[in-house]
Short mmCIF file of C-alpha atoms in Angstrom, two decimals:
data_model
loop_
_atom_site.label_atom_id
_atom_site.label_comp_id
_atom_site.label_asym_id
_atom_site.label_seq_id
_atom_site.Cartn_x
_atom_site.Cartn_y
_atom_site.Cartn_z
CA UNK A 17 -93.54 -21.80 49.67
CA UNK A 18 -97.10 -21.19 50.77
CA UNK A 19 -98.52 -23.39 53.55
CA UNK A 20 -101.11 -25.93 52.48
CA UNK A 21 -104.79 -25.39 53.11
CA UNK A 22 -104.87 -28.39 55.44
CA UNK A 23 -102.02 -26.96 57.51
CA UNK A 24 -103.81 -23.60 57.77
CA UNK A 25 -106.91 -25.37 59.02
CA UNK A 26 -104.87 -27.29 61.59
CA UNK A 27 -103.24 -24.08 62.80
CA UNK A 28 -106.60 -22.33 62.96
CA UNK A 29 -108.20 -25.09 65.03
CA UNK A 30 -105.14 -25.21 67.24
CA UNK A 31 -105.36 -21.48 67.90
CA UNK A 32 -109.11 -21.69 68.58
CA UNK A 33 -108.53 -24.56 70.98
CA UNK A 34 -105.84 -22.56 72.80
CA UNK A 35 -108.11 -19.51 73.09
CA UNK A 36 -110.98 -21.69 74.33
CA UNK A 37 -108.72 -23.22 76.98
CA UNK A 38 -107.61 -19.77 78.18
CA UNK A 39 -111.24 -18.60 78.21
CA UNK A 40 -112.32 -21.58 80.33
CA UNK A 41 -109.44 -21.03 82.73
CA UNK A 42 -110.34 -17.35 83.14
CA UNK A 43 -114.01 -18.20 83.48
CA UNK A 44 -113.20 -20.76 86.16
CA UNK A 45 -111.12 -18.20 88.05
CA UNK A 46 -113.93 -15.67 87.78
CA UNK A 47 -116.54 -18.09 89.13
CA UNK A 48 -114.20 -19.13 91.93
CA UNK A 49 -113.57 -15.51 92.86
CA UNK A 50 -117.30 -14.74 92.87
CA UNK A 51 -118.01 -17.78 95.03
CA UNK A 52 -115.26 -16.88 97.46
CA UNK A 53 -116.49 -13.28 97.61
CA UNK A 54 -120.07 -14.32 98.37
CA UNK A 55 -118.92 -16.69 101.07
CA UNK A 56 -116.30 -14.35 102.54
CA UNK A 57 -116.75 -13.17 106.12
CA UNK A 58 -117.52 -9.50 106.69
CA UNK A 59 -113.90 -8.47 107.11
CA UNK A 60 -112.91 -7.76 103.51
CA UNK A 61 -112.77 -4.32 101.96
CA UNK A 62 -116.12 -4.78 100.23
CA UNK A 63 -119.25 -6.86 100.75
CA UNK A 64 -122.57 -7.12 98.93
CA UNK A 65 -125.87 -7.26 100.79
CA UNK A 66 -128.93 -8.46 98.85
CA UNK A 67 -132.21 -6.82 99.88
CA UNK A 68 -135.59 -8.35 98.97
CA UNK A 69 -138.33 -5.90 99.96
CA UNK A 70 -141.97 -5.12 99.34
CA UNK A 71 -142.60 -2.41 96.76
CA UNK A 72 -143.78 0.38 99.06
CA UNK A 73 -140.48 0.42 100.99
CA UNK A 74 -138.50 1.41 97.89
CA UNK A 75 -138.63 5.19 98.26
CA UNK A 76 -137.50 5.23 101.88
CA UNK A 77 -134.70 2.77 101.09
CA UNK A 78 -133.26 5.25 98.60
CA UNK A 79 -132.30 7.45 101.58
CA UNK A 80 -131.68 4.76 104.20
CA UNK A 81 -129.22 2.57 102.28
CA UNK A 82 -126.59 5.31 101.70
CA UNK A 83 -126.77 6.33 105.37
CA UNK A 84 -126.14 2.77 106.48
CA UNK A 85 -123.25 2.52 104.03
CA UNK A 86 -121.66 5.58 105.63
CA UNK A 87 -122.17 4.30 109.17
CA UNK A 88 -120.83 0.82 108.41
CA UNK A 89 -117.80 2.25 106.60
CA UNK A 90 -117.02 4.50 109.56
CA UNK A 91 -117.35 1.61 112.04
CA UNK A 92 -115.58 -1.15 110.13
CA UNK A 93 -113.76 0.38 107.16
CA UNK A 94 -115.75 -1.93 104.91
CA UNK A 95 -117.76 -0.81 101.87
CA UNK A 96 -121.26 -2.26 101.59
CA UNK A 97 -122.80 -2.57 98.16
CA UNK A 98 -126.49 -3.34 97.79
CA UNK A 99 -128.42 -5.45 95.33
CA UNK A 100 -132.11 -4.53 95.64
CA UNK A 101 -135.37 -6.10 94.57
CA UNK A 102 -138.82 -4.60 95.18
CA UNK A 103 -142.01 -6.55 94.56
CA UNK A 104 -145.46 -6.99 96.05
CA UNK A 105 -144.90 -8.58 99.46
CA UNK A 106 -146.40 -11.98 98.67
CA UNK A 107 -144.56 -12.09 95.35
CA UNK A 108 -141.28 -11.21 97.06
CA UNK A 109 -141.73 -13.92 99.69
CA UNK A 110 -142.41 -16.51 96.98
CA UNK A 111 -139.35 -15.34 95.04
CA UNK A 112 -137.10 -15.82 98.07
CA UNK A 113 -138.58 -19.25 98.71
CA UNK A 114 -138.08 -20.03 95.02
CA UNK A 115 -134.36 -19.26 95.12
CA UNK A 116 -133.84 -15.49 95.14
CA UNK A 117 -131.00 -15.34 97.66
CA UNK A 118 -131.85 -12.22 99.67
CA UNK A 119 -129.78 -11.65 102.81
CA UNK A 120 -132.38 -9.34 104.35
CA UNK A 121 -136.09 -9.01 103.68
CA UNK A 122 -138.56 -6.23 104.41
CA UNK A 123 -142.14 -7.39 103.93
CA UNK A 124 -145.63 -6.01 104.37
CA UNK A 125 -146.79 -8.41 107.05
CA UNK A 126 -145.56 -11.05 109.45
CA UNK A 127 -147.39 -13.82 107.58
CA UNK A 128 -145.03 -13.42 104.64
CA UNK A 129 -142.01 -13.82 106.95
CA UNK A 130 -143.69 -16.90 108.44
CA UNK A 131 -143.69 -18.43 104.95
CA UNK A 132 -139.91 -18.04 104.93
CA UNK A 133 -139.75 -19.68 108.36
CA UNK A 134 -141.73 -22.66 107.07
CA UNK A 135 -139.38 -22.89 104.09
CA UNK A 136 -136.40 -23.13 106.45
CA UNK A 137 -134.93 -19.77 105.38
CA UNK A 138 -135.61 -17.59 108.45
CA UNK A 139 -135.21 -18.67 112.06
CA UNK A 140 -138.48 -19.00 113.99
CA UNK A 141 -137.11 -16.65 116.69
CA UNK A 142 -137.25 -13.62 114.37
CA UNK A 143 -140.07 -12.12 116.47
CA UNK A 144 -137.75 -11.99 119.50
CA UNK A 145 -136.23 -8.82 118.06
CA UNK A 146 -137.36 -5.43 119.44
CA UNK A 147 -140.96 -4.45 118.60
CA UNK A 148 -141.73 -8.05 117.70
CA UNK A 149 -139.53 -7.84 114.62
CA UNK A 150 -141.43 -4.85 113.21
CA UNK A 151 -139.64 -1.80 111.81
CA UNK A 152 -142.50 0.44 110.67
CA UNK A 153 -146.21 0.97 111.19
CA UNK A 154 -148.97 2.65 109.25
CA UNK A 155 -152.75 2.63 108.89
CA UNK A 156 -155.03 1.79 105.99
CA UNK A 157 -156.20 5.06 104.45
CA UNK A 158 -158.19 6.34 101.49
CA UNK A 159 -156.73 8.47 98.72
CA UNK A 160 -159.05 10.63 96.63
CA UNK A 161 -158.66 13.11 93.83
CA UNK A 162 -157.54 16.55 94.96
CA UNK A 163 -160.40 18.36 96.72
CA UNK A 164 -162.19 15.06 97.44
CA UNK A 165 -164.88 15.72 94.79
CA UNK A 166 -167.12 12.80 95.87
CA UNK A 167 -167.00 13.70 99.56
CA UNK A 168 -165.37 10.43 100.70
CA UNK A 169 -164.96 10.34 104.49
CA UNK A 170 -165.09 6.69 105.52
CA UNK A 171 -165.28 3.11 104.27
CA UNK A 172 -169.08 3.38 104.23
CA UNK A 173 -168.77 5.93 101.40
CA UNK A 174 -167.12 3.26 99.25
CA UNK A 175 -170.40 1.34 99.14
CA UNK A 176 -172.29 4.17 97.42
CA UNK A 177 -173.43 3.62 93.81
CA UNK A 178 -171.01 4.96 91.22
CA UNK A 179 -167.94 5.23 93.45
CA UNK A 180 -165.06 3.50 91.64
CA UNK A 181 -162.69 1.82 94.10
CA UNK A 182 -159.13 0.51 93.66
CA UNK A 183 -157.13 -1.83 95.85
CA UNK A 184 -154.64 -4.62 95.06
CA UNK A 185 -155.20 -8.36 94.97
CA UNK A 186 -154.59 -10.09 98.32
CA UNK A 187 -153.38 -13.20 96.49
CA UNK A 188 -150.26 -11.29 95.38
CA UNK A 189 -150.03 -8.34 97.74
CA UNK A 190 -149.57 -8.26 101.50
CA UNK A 191 -150.75 -4.67 101.39
CA UNK A 192 -154.03 -5.84 99.91
CA UNK A 193 -154.57 -8.15 102.87
CA UNK A 194 -154.21 -5.17 105.18
CA UNK A 195 -156.74 -3.31 103.01
CA UNK A 196 -159.27 -6.16 103.11
CA UNK A 197 -158.67 -6.65 106.84
CA UNK A 198 -159.39 -2.96 107.38
CA UNK A 199 -162.66 -3.01 105.43
CA UNK A 200 -163.83 -6.26 107.01
CA UNK A 201 -162.82 -5.01 110.48
CA UNK A 202 -164.67 -1.73 109.88
CA UNK A 203 -167.74 -3.85 109.12
CA UNK A 204 -167.30 -5.66 112.45
CA UNK A 205 -167.01 -2.32 114.27
CA UNK A 206 -170.15 -1.02 112.56
CA UNK A 207 -172.02 -4.17 113.56
CA UNK A 208 -170.98 -3.58 117.18
CA UNK A 209 -172.62 -0.16 116.98
CA UNK A 210 -175.86 -2.06 116.31
CA UNK A 211 -175.48 -4.39 119.26
CA UNK A 212 -173.02 -7.22 118.53
CA UNK A 213 -169.85 -8.13 116.66
CA UNK A 214 -171.32 -9.85 113.60
CA UNK A 215 -169.10 -11.56 110.97
CA UNK A 216 -172.08 -11.90 108.60
CA UNK A 217 -172.60 -8.13 108.69
CA UNK A 218 -168.88 -7.56 108.11
CA UNK A 219 -168.86 -9.93 105.12
CA UNK A 220 -171.87 -8.15 103.60
CA UNK A 221 -170.12 -4.81 104.12
CA UNK A 222 -167.00 -6.09 102.36
CA UNK A 223 -169.17 -7.36 99.50
CA UNK A 224 -170.77 -3.93 99.07
CA UNK A 225 -167.38 -2.28 98.81
CA UNK A 226 -166.06 -4.91 96.42
CA UNK A 227 -169.06 -4.45 94.13
CA UNK A 228 -167.57 -1.03 93.33
CA UNK A 229 -164.09 -2.34 92.53
CA UNK A 230 -162.66 -0.76 89.40
CA UNK A 231 -159.19 -2.33 89.41
CA UNK A 232 -157.70 -5.27 91.33
CA UNK A 233 -153.94 -4.83 90.90
CA UNK A 234 -150.81 -6.88 91.62
CA UNK A 235 -149.46 -4.56 94.32
CA UNK A 236 -150.19 -1.41 96.28
CA UNK A 237 -147.77 0.48 94.06
CA UNK A 238 -149.60 -0.79 90.95
CA UNK A 239 -152.92 0.47 92.36
CA UNK A 240 -151.37 3.88 92.94
CA UNK A 241 -150.00 3.95 89.40
CA UNK A 242 -153.43 3.08 87.98
CA UNK A 243 -155.09 5.79 90.10
CA UNK A 244 -152.55 8.38 88.98
CA UNK A 245 -153.15 7.32 85.39
CA UNK A 246 -156.79 8.29 85.87
CA UNK A 247 -158.48 5.04 86.92
CA UNK A 248 -161.07 5.17 89.69
CA UNK A 249 -162.26 7.67 92.30
CA UNK A 250 -160.64 6.37 95.48
CA UNK A 251 -157.70 4.08 96.25
CA UNK A 252 -157.48 1.99 99.42
CA UNK A 253 -153.85 1.82 100.49
CA UNK A 254 -151.27 2.52 103.16
CA UNK A 255 -151.23 6.02 104.62
CA UNK A 256 -147.46 6.08 104.06
CA UNK A 257 -147.84 5.33 100.37
CA UNK A 258 -150.13 8.32 99.92
CA UNK A 259 -147.85 10.62 101.89
CA UNK A 260 -144.81 9.47 99.92
CA UNK A 261 -146.54 10.19 96.62
CA UNK A 262 -147.64 13.62 97.84
CA UNK A 263 -144.01 14.32 98.76
CA UNK A 264 -143.12 13.55 95.14
CA UNK A 265 -145.66 16.08 93.86
CA UNK A 266 -148.77 13.97 93.29
CA UNK A 267 -152.13 15.49 94.24
CA UNK A 268 -154.20 13.51 96.75
CA UNK A 269 -156.55 14.10 99.62
CA UNK A 270 -155.75 11.62 102.40
CA UNK A 271 -158.71 10.28 104.39
CA UNK A 272 -158.15 8.32 107.60
CA UNK A 273 -161.34 6.34 108.36
CA UNK A 274 -162.68 6.30 111.91
CA UNK A 275 -162.48 2.51 111.90
CA UNK A 276 -159.25 1.31 110.33
CA UNK A 277 -156.44 -1.11 111.09
CA UNK A 278 -152.93 -0.53 112.40
CA UNK A 279 -150.40 -1.94 109.96
CA UNK A 280 -147.13 -3.44 111.17
CA UNK A 281 -144.28 -4.22 108.77
CA UNK A 282 -141.44 -6.64 109.62
CA UNK A 283 -137.81 -6.99 108.61
CA UNK A 284 -135.65 -10.06 109.11
CA UNK A 285 -132.33 -11.60 108.22
CA UNK A 286 -132.80 -14.47 105.77
CA UNK A 287 -130.60 -16.74 107.86
CA UNK A 288 -129.92 -19.46 105.31
CA UNK A 289 -128.68 -17.11 102.61
CA UNK A 290 -126.86 -14.72 104.94
CA UNK A 291 -124.90 -17.68 106.32
CA UNK A 292 -124.19 -19.04 102.83
CA UNK A 293 -122.95 -15.64 101.65
CA UNK A 294 -120.97 -14.83 104.80
CA UNK A 295 -123.02 -11.66 105.29
CA UNK A 296 -124.68 -12.39 108.64
CA UNK A 297 -122.77 -9.73 110.59
CA UNK A 298 -123.62 -6.90 108.19
CA UNK A 299 -127.17 -8.22 107.63
CA UNK A 300 -127.92 -8.19 111.36
CA UNK A 301 -126.37 -4.74 111.68
CA UNK A 302 -128.55 -3.47 108.84
CA UNK A 303 -131.78 -4.76 110.40
CA UNK A 304 -130.72 -3.23 113.71
CA UNK A 305 -129.99 0.06 111.91
CA UNK A 306 -133.55 0.11 110.54
CA UNK A 307 -134.70 0.58 114.16
CA UNK A 308 -132.23 3.39 114.88
CA UNK A 309 -133.52 6.91 115.43
CA UNK A 310 -131.83 8.04 112.22
CA UNK A 311 -133.56 5.39 110.08
CA UNK A 312 -136.86 5.77 111.93
CA UNK A 313 -136.78 9.51 111.25
CA UNK A 314 -136.23 8.82 107.55
CA UNK A 315 -139.11 6.34 107.57
CA UNK A 316 -141.29 9.04 109.18
CA UNK A 317 -140.29 11.47 106.42
CA UNK A 318 -141.68 8.97 103.90
CA UNK A 319 -145.00 8.62 105.69
CA UNK A 320 -144.37 5.57 107.87
CA UNK A 321 -145.38 5.65 111.52
CA UNK A 322 -142.19 4.92 113.48
CA UNK A 323 -141.87 2.06 115.96
CA UNK A 324 -139.41 4.19 117.96
CA UNK A 325 -141.54 5.98 120.57
CA UNK A 326 -139.38 9.12 120.68
CA UNK A 327 -139.48 9.54 116.92
CA UNK A 328 -143.22 8.85 116.92
CA UNK A 329 -143.81 11.49 119.60
CA UNK A 330 -141.79 14.00 117.60
CA UNK A 331 -144.14 13.35 114.65
CA UNK A 332 -147.44 12.96 116.52
CA UNK A 333 -149.08 15.94 114.77
CA UNK A 334 -148.40 14.32 111.41
CA UNK A 335 -149.82 10.99 112.49
CA UNK A 336 -153.07 11.38 114.44
CA UNK A 337 -154.58 8.21 115.89
CA UNK A 338 -158.14 7.57 114.65
CA UNK A 339 -160.65 7.00 117.43
CA UNK A 340 -161.69 3.55 116.19
CA UNK A 341 -158.22 2.20 115.38
CA UNK A 342 -157.88 -1.57 115.83
CA UNK A 343 -155.07 -4.07 115.23
CA UNK A 344 -154.87 -7.60 113.92
CA UNK A 345 -155.80 -9.06 117.33
CA UNK A 346 -159.28 -7.54 116.94
CA UNK A 347 -159.73 -9.97 114.02
CA UNK A 348 -158.36 -12.87 116.06
CA UNK A 349 -154.72 -12.66 114.96
CA UNK A 350 -153.09 -13.69 111.69
CA UNK A 351 -153.75 -17.40 112.06
CA UNK A 352 -157.47 -16.72 112.46
CA UNK A 353 -157.47 -14.20 109.62
CA UNK A 354 -155.76 -16.59 107.23
CA UNK A 355 -158.25 -19.32 108.13
CA UNK A 356 -161.44 -17.24 107.99
CA UNK A 357 -160.67 -14.69 105.27
CA UNK A 358 -158.03 -16.10 102.95
CA UNK A 359 -158.40 -19.88 103.00
CA UNK A 360 -159.76 -21.53 99.83
CA UNK A 361 -163.31 -21.35 101.19
CA UNK A 362 -162.75 -18.19 103.22
CA UNK A 363 -164.73 -14.96 103.28
CA UNK A 364 -162.57 -13.16 100.72
CA UNK A 365 -162.97 -15.92 98.14
CA UNK A 366 -166.70 -16.07 98.80
CA UNK A 367 -166.82 -12.33 98.10
CA UNK A 368 -164.92 -12.83 94.83
CA UNK A 369 -167.31 -15.62 93.84
CA UNK A 370 -170.37 -13.60 94.83
CA UNK A 371 -171.48 -16.22 97.35
#
């Protein structure tokens, strides 16, 4: 006797209900396991470290991360897996504040780490680390087409009619703030040659350069991509970014202006998330490893100026110091720079508005 249609339906719904119950049980176990794994102390066989970095660090990280994995495995027997995110520095900082749970961050400038401090994610003592919390240095440089067809030698050449200039937007890119700081600071240095340090002269100089802007991109990496696609005559960027692209086969002439700024790039443990994930021990070890001679040598191979003095000395021929090099203190420090250049009525926004 064949079962009735109603009985078949009851059996079908019963089976579906049973399968749904099993699915929910398995799902619950999976979520519990994932939660336990993220909160587990660094003594299991495997741990995941989430890295939130600025875009220009990506190439060097491709070599550095596997080396750290090997070292940590040899020391502890534990396997480190990495989840990586690379964005413009300002964008990355906002993402972490917005809920991207990075255990460690590498950013373009200390101001972006300070945003994480204000958000309660990074401890205010992060600068107490060696070298003030910095892991790499660089300088703002100029990249031209191979052979430097327009004869670009300094920031003053960027003010000439017809020179098409690229640099990223300082609203999204920490690298762009270094670029603008360098140009504005060069204007201050030029004004000193004429008798006094004159902010009005420096602003006018920045305006002249910006009048030749061809592309205002999201990040330093985006500016490089546009330049390599054929946009513009000269790109204002990190020296290390140019050297890294040359290493990969791109054709550039690298110009180091007489007056340019020393860039310093920080790394820090994102304390709140590292503690939540149970990754503090490995996160602190990773940031410490970034200052090791091995990691500093790899950074140098990718065009960064090392913070380790021995590694820097070993690479001094590759990284000459321009005669007019200045640092952020020449501009009054980051607090002064943020107030005078990047506030809502600051110099940079006046330049954008043509005021």
